[in-house]
Coordinates of C-alpha atoms and ligand atoms in Angstrom, one line a residue:
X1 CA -10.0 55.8 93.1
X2 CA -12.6 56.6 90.2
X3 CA -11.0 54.4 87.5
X4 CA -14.4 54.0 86.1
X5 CA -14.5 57.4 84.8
X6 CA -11.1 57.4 84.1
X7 CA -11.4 54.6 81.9
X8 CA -14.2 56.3 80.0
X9 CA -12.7 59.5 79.6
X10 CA -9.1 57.8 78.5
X11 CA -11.1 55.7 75.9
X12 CA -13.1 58.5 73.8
X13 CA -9.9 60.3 73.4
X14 CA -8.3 57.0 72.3
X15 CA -11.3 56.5 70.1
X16 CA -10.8 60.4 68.4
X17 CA -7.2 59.7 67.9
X18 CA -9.0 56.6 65.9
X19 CA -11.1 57.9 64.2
X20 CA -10.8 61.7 63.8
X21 CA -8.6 62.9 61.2
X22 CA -10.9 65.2 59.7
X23 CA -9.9 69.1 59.4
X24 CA -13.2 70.1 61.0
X25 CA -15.3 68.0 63.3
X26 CA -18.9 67.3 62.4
X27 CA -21.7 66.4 64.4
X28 CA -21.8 62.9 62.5
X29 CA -18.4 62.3 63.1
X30 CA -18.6 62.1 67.2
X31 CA -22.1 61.2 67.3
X32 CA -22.0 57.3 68.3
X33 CA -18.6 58.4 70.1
X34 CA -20.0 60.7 72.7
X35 CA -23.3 58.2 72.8
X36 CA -21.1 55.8 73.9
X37 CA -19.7 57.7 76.8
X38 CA -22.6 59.0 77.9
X39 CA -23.5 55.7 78.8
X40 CA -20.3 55.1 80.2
X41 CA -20.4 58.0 82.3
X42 CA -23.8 56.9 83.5
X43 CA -22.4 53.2 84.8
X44 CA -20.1 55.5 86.7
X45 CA -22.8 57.4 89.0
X46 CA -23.3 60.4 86.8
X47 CA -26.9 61.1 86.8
X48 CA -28.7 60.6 83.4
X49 CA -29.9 64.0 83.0
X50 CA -26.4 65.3 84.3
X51 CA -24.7 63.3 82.0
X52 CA -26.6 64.4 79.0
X53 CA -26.0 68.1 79.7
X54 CA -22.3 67.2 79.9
X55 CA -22.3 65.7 76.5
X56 CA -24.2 68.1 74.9
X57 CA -22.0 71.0 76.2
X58 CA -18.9 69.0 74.6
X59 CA -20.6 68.2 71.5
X60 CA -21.6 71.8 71.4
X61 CA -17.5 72.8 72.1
X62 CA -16.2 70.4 69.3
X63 CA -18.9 70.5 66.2
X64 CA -16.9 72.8 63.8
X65 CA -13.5 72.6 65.5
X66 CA -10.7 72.6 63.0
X67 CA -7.6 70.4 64.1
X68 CA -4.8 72.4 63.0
X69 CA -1.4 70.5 61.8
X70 CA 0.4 68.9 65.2
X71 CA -2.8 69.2 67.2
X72 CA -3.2 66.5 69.3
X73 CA -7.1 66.0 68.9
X74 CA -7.1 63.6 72.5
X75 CA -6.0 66.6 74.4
X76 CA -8.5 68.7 72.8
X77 CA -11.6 66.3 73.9
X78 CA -9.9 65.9 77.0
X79 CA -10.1 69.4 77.7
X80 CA -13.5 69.6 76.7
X81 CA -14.9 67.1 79.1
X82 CA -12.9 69.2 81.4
X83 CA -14.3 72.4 80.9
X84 CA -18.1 71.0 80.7
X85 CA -17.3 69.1 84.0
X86 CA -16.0 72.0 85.9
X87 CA -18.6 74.3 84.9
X88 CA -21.7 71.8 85.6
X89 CA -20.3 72.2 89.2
X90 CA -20.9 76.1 89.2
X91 CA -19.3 78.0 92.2
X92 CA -18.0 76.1 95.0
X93 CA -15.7 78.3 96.5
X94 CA -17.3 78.6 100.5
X95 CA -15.4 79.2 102.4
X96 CA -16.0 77.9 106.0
X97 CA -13.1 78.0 108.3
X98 CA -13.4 81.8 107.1
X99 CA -17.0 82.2 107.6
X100 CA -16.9 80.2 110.8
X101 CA -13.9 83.0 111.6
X102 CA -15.7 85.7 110.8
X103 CA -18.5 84.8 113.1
X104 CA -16.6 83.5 116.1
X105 CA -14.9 87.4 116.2
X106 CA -18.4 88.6 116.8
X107 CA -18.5 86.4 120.1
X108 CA -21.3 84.3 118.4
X109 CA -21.3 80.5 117.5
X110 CA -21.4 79.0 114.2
X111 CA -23.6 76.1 113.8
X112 CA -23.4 73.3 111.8
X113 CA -26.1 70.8 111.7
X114 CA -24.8 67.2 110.1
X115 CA -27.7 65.3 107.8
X116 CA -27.7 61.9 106.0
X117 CA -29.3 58.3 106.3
X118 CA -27.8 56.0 108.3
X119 CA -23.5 55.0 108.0
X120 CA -22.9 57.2 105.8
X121 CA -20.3 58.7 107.6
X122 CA -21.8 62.0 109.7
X123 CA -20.6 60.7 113.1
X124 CA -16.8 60.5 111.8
X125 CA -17.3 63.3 109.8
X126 CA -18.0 65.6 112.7
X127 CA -15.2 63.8 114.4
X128 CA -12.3 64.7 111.5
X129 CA -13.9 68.7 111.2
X130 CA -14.1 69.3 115.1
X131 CA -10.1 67.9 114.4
X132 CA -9.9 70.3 111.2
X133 CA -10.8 73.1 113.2
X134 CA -9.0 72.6 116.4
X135 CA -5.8 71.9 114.0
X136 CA -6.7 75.8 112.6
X137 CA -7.0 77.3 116.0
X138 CA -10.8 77.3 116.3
X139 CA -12.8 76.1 119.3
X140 CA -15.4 73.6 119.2
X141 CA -18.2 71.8 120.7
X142 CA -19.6 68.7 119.6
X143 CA -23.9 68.4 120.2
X144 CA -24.5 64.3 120.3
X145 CA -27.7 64.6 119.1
X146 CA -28.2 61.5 117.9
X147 CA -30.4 60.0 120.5
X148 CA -31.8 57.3 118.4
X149 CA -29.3 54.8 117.7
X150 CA -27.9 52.5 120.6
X151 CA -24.3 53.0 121.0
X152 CA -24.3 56.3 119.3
X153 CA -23.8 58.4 122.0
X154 CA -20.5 56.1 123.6
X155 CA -19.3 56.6 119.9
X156 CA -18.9 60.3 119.5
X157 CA -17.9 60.2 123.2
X158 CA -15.1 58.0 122.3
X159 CA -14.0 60.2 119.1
X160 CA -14.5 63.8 121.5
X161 CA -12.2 61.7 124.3
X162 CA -9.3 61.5 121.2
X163 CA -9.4 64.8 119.5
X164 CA -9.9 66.3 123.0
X165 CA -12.7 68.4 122.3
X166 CA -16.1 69.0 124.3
X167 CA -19.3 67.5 123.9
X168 CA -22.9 67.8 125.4
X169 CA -24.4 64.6 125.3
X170 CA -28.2 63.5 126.2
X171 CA -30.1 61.0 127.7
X172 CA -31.3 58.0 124.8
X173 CA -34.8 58.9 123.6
X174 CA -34.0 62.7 124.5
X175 CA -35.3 65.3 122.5
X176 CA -32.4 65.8 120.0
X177 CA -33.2 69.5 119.3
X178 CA -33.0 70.3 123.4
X179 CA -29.7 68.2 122.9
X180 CA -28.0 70.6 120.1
X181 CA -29.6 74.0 122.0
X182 CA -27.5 72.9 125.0
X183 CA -24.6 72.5 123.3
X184 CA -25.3 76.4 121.4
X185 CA -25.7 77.2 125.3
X186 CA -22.5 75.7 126.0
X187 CA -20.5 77.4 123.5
X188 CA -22.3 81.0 124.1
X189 CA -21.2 80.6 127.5
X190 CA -17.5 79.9 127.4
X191 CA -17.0 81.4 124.1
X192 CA -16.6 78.6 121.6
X193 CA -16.8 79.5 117.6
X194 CA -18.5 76.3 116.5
X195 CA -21.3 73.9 117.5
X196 CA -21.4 70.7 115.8
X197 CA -24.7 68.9 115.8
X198 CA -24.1 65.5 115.3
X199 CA -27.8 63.6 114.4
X200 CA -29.5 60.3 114.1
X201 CA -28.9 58.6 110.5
X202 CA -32.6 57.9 109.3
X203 CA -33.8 55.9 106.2
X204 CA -35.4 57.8 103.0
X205 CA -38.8 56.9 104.3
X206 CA -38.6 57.9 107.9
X207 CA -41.4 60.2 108.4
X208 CA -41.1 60.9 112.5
X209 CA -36.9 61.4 112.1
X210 CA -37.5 63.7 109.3
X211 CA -39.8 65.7 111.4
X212 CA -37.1 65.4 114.2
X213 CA -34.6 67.2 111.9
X214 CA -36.7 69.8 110.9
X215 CA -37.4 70.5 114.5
X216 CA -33.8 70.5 115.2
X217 CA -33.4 73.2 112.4
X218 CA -36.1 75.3 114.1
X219 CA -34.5 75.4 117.1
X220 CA -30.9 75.7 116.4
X221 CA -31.7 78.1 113.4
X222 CA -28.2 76.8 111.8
X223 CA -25.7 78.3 110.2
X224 CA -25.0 76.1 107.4
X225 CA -27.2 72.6 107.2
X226 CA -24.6 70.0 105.4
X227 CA -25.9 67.0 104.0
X228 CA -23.0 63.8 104.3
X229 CA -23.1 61.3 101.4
X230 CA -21.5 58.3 101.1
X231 CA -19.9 58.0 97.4
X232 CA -20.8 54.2 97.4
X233 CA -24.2 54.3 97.2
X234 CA -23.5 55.7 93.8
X235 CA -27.4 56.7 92.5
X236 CA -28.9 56.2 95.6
X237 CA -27.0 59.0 97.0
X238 CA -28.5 61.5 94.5
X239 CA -32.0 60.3 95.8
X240 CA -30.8 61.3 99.5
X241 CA -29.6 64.7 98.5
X242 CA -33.0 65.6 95.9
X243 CA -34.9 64.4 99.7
X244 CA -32.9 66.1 102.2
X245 CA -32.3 69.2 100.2
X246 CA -36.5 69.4 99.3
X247 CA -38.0 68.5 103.0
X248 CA -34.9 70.1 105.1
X249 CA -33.0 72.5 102.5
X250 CA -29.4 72.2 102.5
X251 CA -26.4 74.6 102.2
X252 CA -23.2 72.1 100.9
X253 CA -22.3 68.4 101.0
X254 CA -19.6 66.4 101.8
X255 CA -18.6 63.1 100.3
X256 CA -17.2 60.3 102.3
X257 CA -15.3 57.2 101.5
X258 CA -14.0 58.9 98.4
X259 CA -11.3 56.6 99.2
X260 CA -13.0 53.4 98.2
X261 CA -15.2 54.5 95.5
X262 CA -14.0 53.1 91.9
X263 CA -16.2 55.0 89.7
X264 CA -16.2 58.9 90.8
X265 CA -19.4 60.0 89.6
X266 CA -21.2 61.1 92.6
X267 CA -19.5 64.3 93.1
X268 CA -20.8 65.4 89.6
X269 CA -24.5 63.9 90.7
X270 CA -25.2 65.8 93.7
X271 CA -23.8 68.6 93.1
X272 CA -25.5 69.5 89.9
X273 CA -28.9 68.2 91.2
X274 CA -29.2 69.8 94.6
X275 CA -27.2 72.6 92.7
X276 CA -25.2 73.4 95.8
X277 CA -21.3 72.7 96.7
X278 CA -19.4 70.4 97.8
X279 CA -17.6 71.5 100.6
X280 CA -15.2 68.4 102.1
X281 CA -14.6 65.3 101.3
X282 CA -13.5 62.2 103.3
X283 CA -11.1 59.8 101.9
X284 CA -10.5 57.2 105.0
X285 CA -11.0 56.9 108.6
X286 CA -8.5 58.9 110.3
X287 CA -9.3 62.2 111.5
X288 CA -7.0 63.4 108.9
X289 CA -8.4 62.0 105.9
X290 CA -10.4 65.4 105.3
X291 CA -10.0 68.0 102.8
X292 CA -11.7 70.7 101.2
X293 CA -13.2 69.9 98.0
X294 CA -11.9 71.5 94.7
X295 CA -13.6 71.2 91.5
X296 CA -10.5 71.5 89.4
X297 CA -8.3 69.0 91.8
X298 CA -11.3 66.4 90.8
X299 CA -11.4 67.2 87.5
X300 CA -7.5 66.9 86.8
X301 CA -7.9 63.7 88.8
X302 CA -10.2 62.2 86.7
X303 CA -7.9 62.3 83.5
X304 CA -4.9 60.8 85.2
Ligands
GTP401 N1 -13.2 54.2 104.1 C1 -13.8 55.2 104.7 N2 -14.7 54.9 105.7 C2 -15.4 55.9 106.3 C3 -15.2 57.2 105.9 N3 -16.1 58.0 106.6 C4 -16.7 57.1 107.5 N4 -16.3 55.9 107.3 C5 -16.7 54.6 108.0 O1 -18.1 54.5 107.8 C6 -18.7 53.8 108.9 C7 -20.0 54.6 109.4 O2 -19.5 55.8 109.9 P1 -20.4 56.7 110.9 O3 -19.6 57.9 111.1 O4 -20.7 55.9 112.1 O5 -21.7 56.9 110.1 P2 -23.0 57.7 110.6 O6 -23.6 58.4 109.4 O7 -22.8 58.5 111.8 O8 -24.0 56.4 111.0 P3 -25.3 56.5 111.8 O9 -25.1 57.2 113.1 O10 -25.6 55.0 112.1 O11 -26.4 57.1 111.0 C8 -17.6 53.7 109.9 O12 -17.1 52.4 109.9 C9 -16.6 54.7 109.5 O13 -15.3 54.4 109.9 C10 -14.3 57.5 104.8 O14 -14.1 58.7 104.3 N5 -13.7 56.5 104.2
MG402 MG1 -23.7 58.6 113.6

């Protein structure tokens, strides 16, 4: 997982230990260094404009540093990157199971519509949180609003069957916002804290789906809209999540197939650009592979 970033990241402190011996760091000293992982950090799915902040904020942390005698200078770039890193995420400490909590003790449902294009991952993502939930003592529906797709329906049918939670399912070619108002029916009338609107993956370009989800926004007047991207589509994803979160609005993200991804970018990307947080991530395809995200946990997994 993300050894392309690790690489980087491992090889300019390599690089200062080099070439660094200097009492005080100058800007000519680290120029061509930091250059050179900027572009490195770029091959690895960190957005060019993202990845240029980054660098400046590090240059701006180490021009004028004096190494004192026994400093190791490695640790000190390390935990520069570090600190630019972490704060280019800003504050991503929602908390859901707490808000979705705090809403269910009113008697009213929280709802969560599910965005993204198509495979990313929304379908088994609503799958492993309706599990999450029902693992933390909170009831759930599932809305199968994804009326589109052949097969989808039968799908999240299959996943509700296993994790033993309810769904409300529609017709194909049903209207998916009547679909995911049912469901908020369904819930209000036996009591359930969450709705989960699962919905039809769509490509970039899809004018009639995008006015679909906007129409299932309007009528389901969410709680929280979260956009699901898939880390392997690297810069593609930050396209999705610059679209989704100008035509819809989104609240958070989550990131799937962490698990596979060998650069570890993306995180950084979409975060920074939609500047909203990432909220889960999914690193396989059981229900358990599902964890809150934590901008430090990344961070400190990025440098080994
Ligand atoms: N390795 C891995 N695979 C995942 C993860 N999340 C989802 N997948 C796989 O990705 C594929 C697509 O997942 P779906 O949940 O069907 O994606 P979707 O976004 O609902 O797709 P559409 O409904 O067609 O738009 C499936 O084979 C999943 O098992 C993950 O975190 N890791
Ligand atoms: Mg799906």
């Amino acid at each position: 997982m993300f050894e392309g970033l690790k690489k980087a990241f491992q090889k300019v402190a390599n690089t200062f230990k080099e070439k660094i011996e200097y009492k005080e760091i100058k800007e000519d000293d680290i120029e061509e260094i930091l250059d050179d992982l900027k572009l490195d950090m770029i091959e690895n799915d960190v957005a060019y404009d993202i990845a240029n902040n980054i660098i400046d904020d590090v240059k701006k942390q180490l021009i004028g540093f004096k190494i004192k005698r026994g400093e190791e200078i490695e640790e000190v770039v390390k935990d520069s990157i570090k600190k630019s890193i972490i704060k280019s995420f800003g504050n991503d400490n929602i908390d859901l199971i707490d808000k979705i909590k705090s809403k269910c003790s009113k008697s009213e449902p929280y709802v969560i519509v599910f965005l993204g294009i198509n495979g990313v991952g929304k379908t088994t993502t609503i799958a492993k949180f309706a599990n999450m939930l029902k693992k933390n003592g909170i009831s759930v529906v599932i809305a199968a609003a994804d009326t589109f797709r052949a097969g989808a329906q039968e799908q999240i049918d299959v996943h509700a069957k296993k994790i033993d939670v309810p769904i409300v399912k529609g017709q194909y070619g049903a209207d998916p916002a009547s679909v995911a108002y049912n469901a908020i029916l369904f819930a209000k009338s036996r009591n359930l804290c969450t709705v989960l609107v699962d919905t039809a993956g769509r490509m970039h370009s899809d004018v009639d789906l995008m006015g679909e989800l906007k129409k299932i926004v309007k009528v389901t007047k969410p709680d929280m809209k979260i956009l699901v991207v898939d880390a392997l589509t690297g810069n593609d994803a930050v396209e999705q999540a610059k679209m989704f979160n100008e035509n819809i609005g989104i609240d958070g993200i989550i990131i799937t197939k962490i698990d596979a991804d060998v650069k570890g970018g993306v995180a950084i990307s979409v975060s920074n650009v939609t500047n909203k947080p990432i909220l889960f991530i999914g690193y396989g395809q059981s229900y358990n592979d599902i964890k809150r995200f934590d901008s430090n946990e990344y961070v400190n997994n990025l440098f080994g």
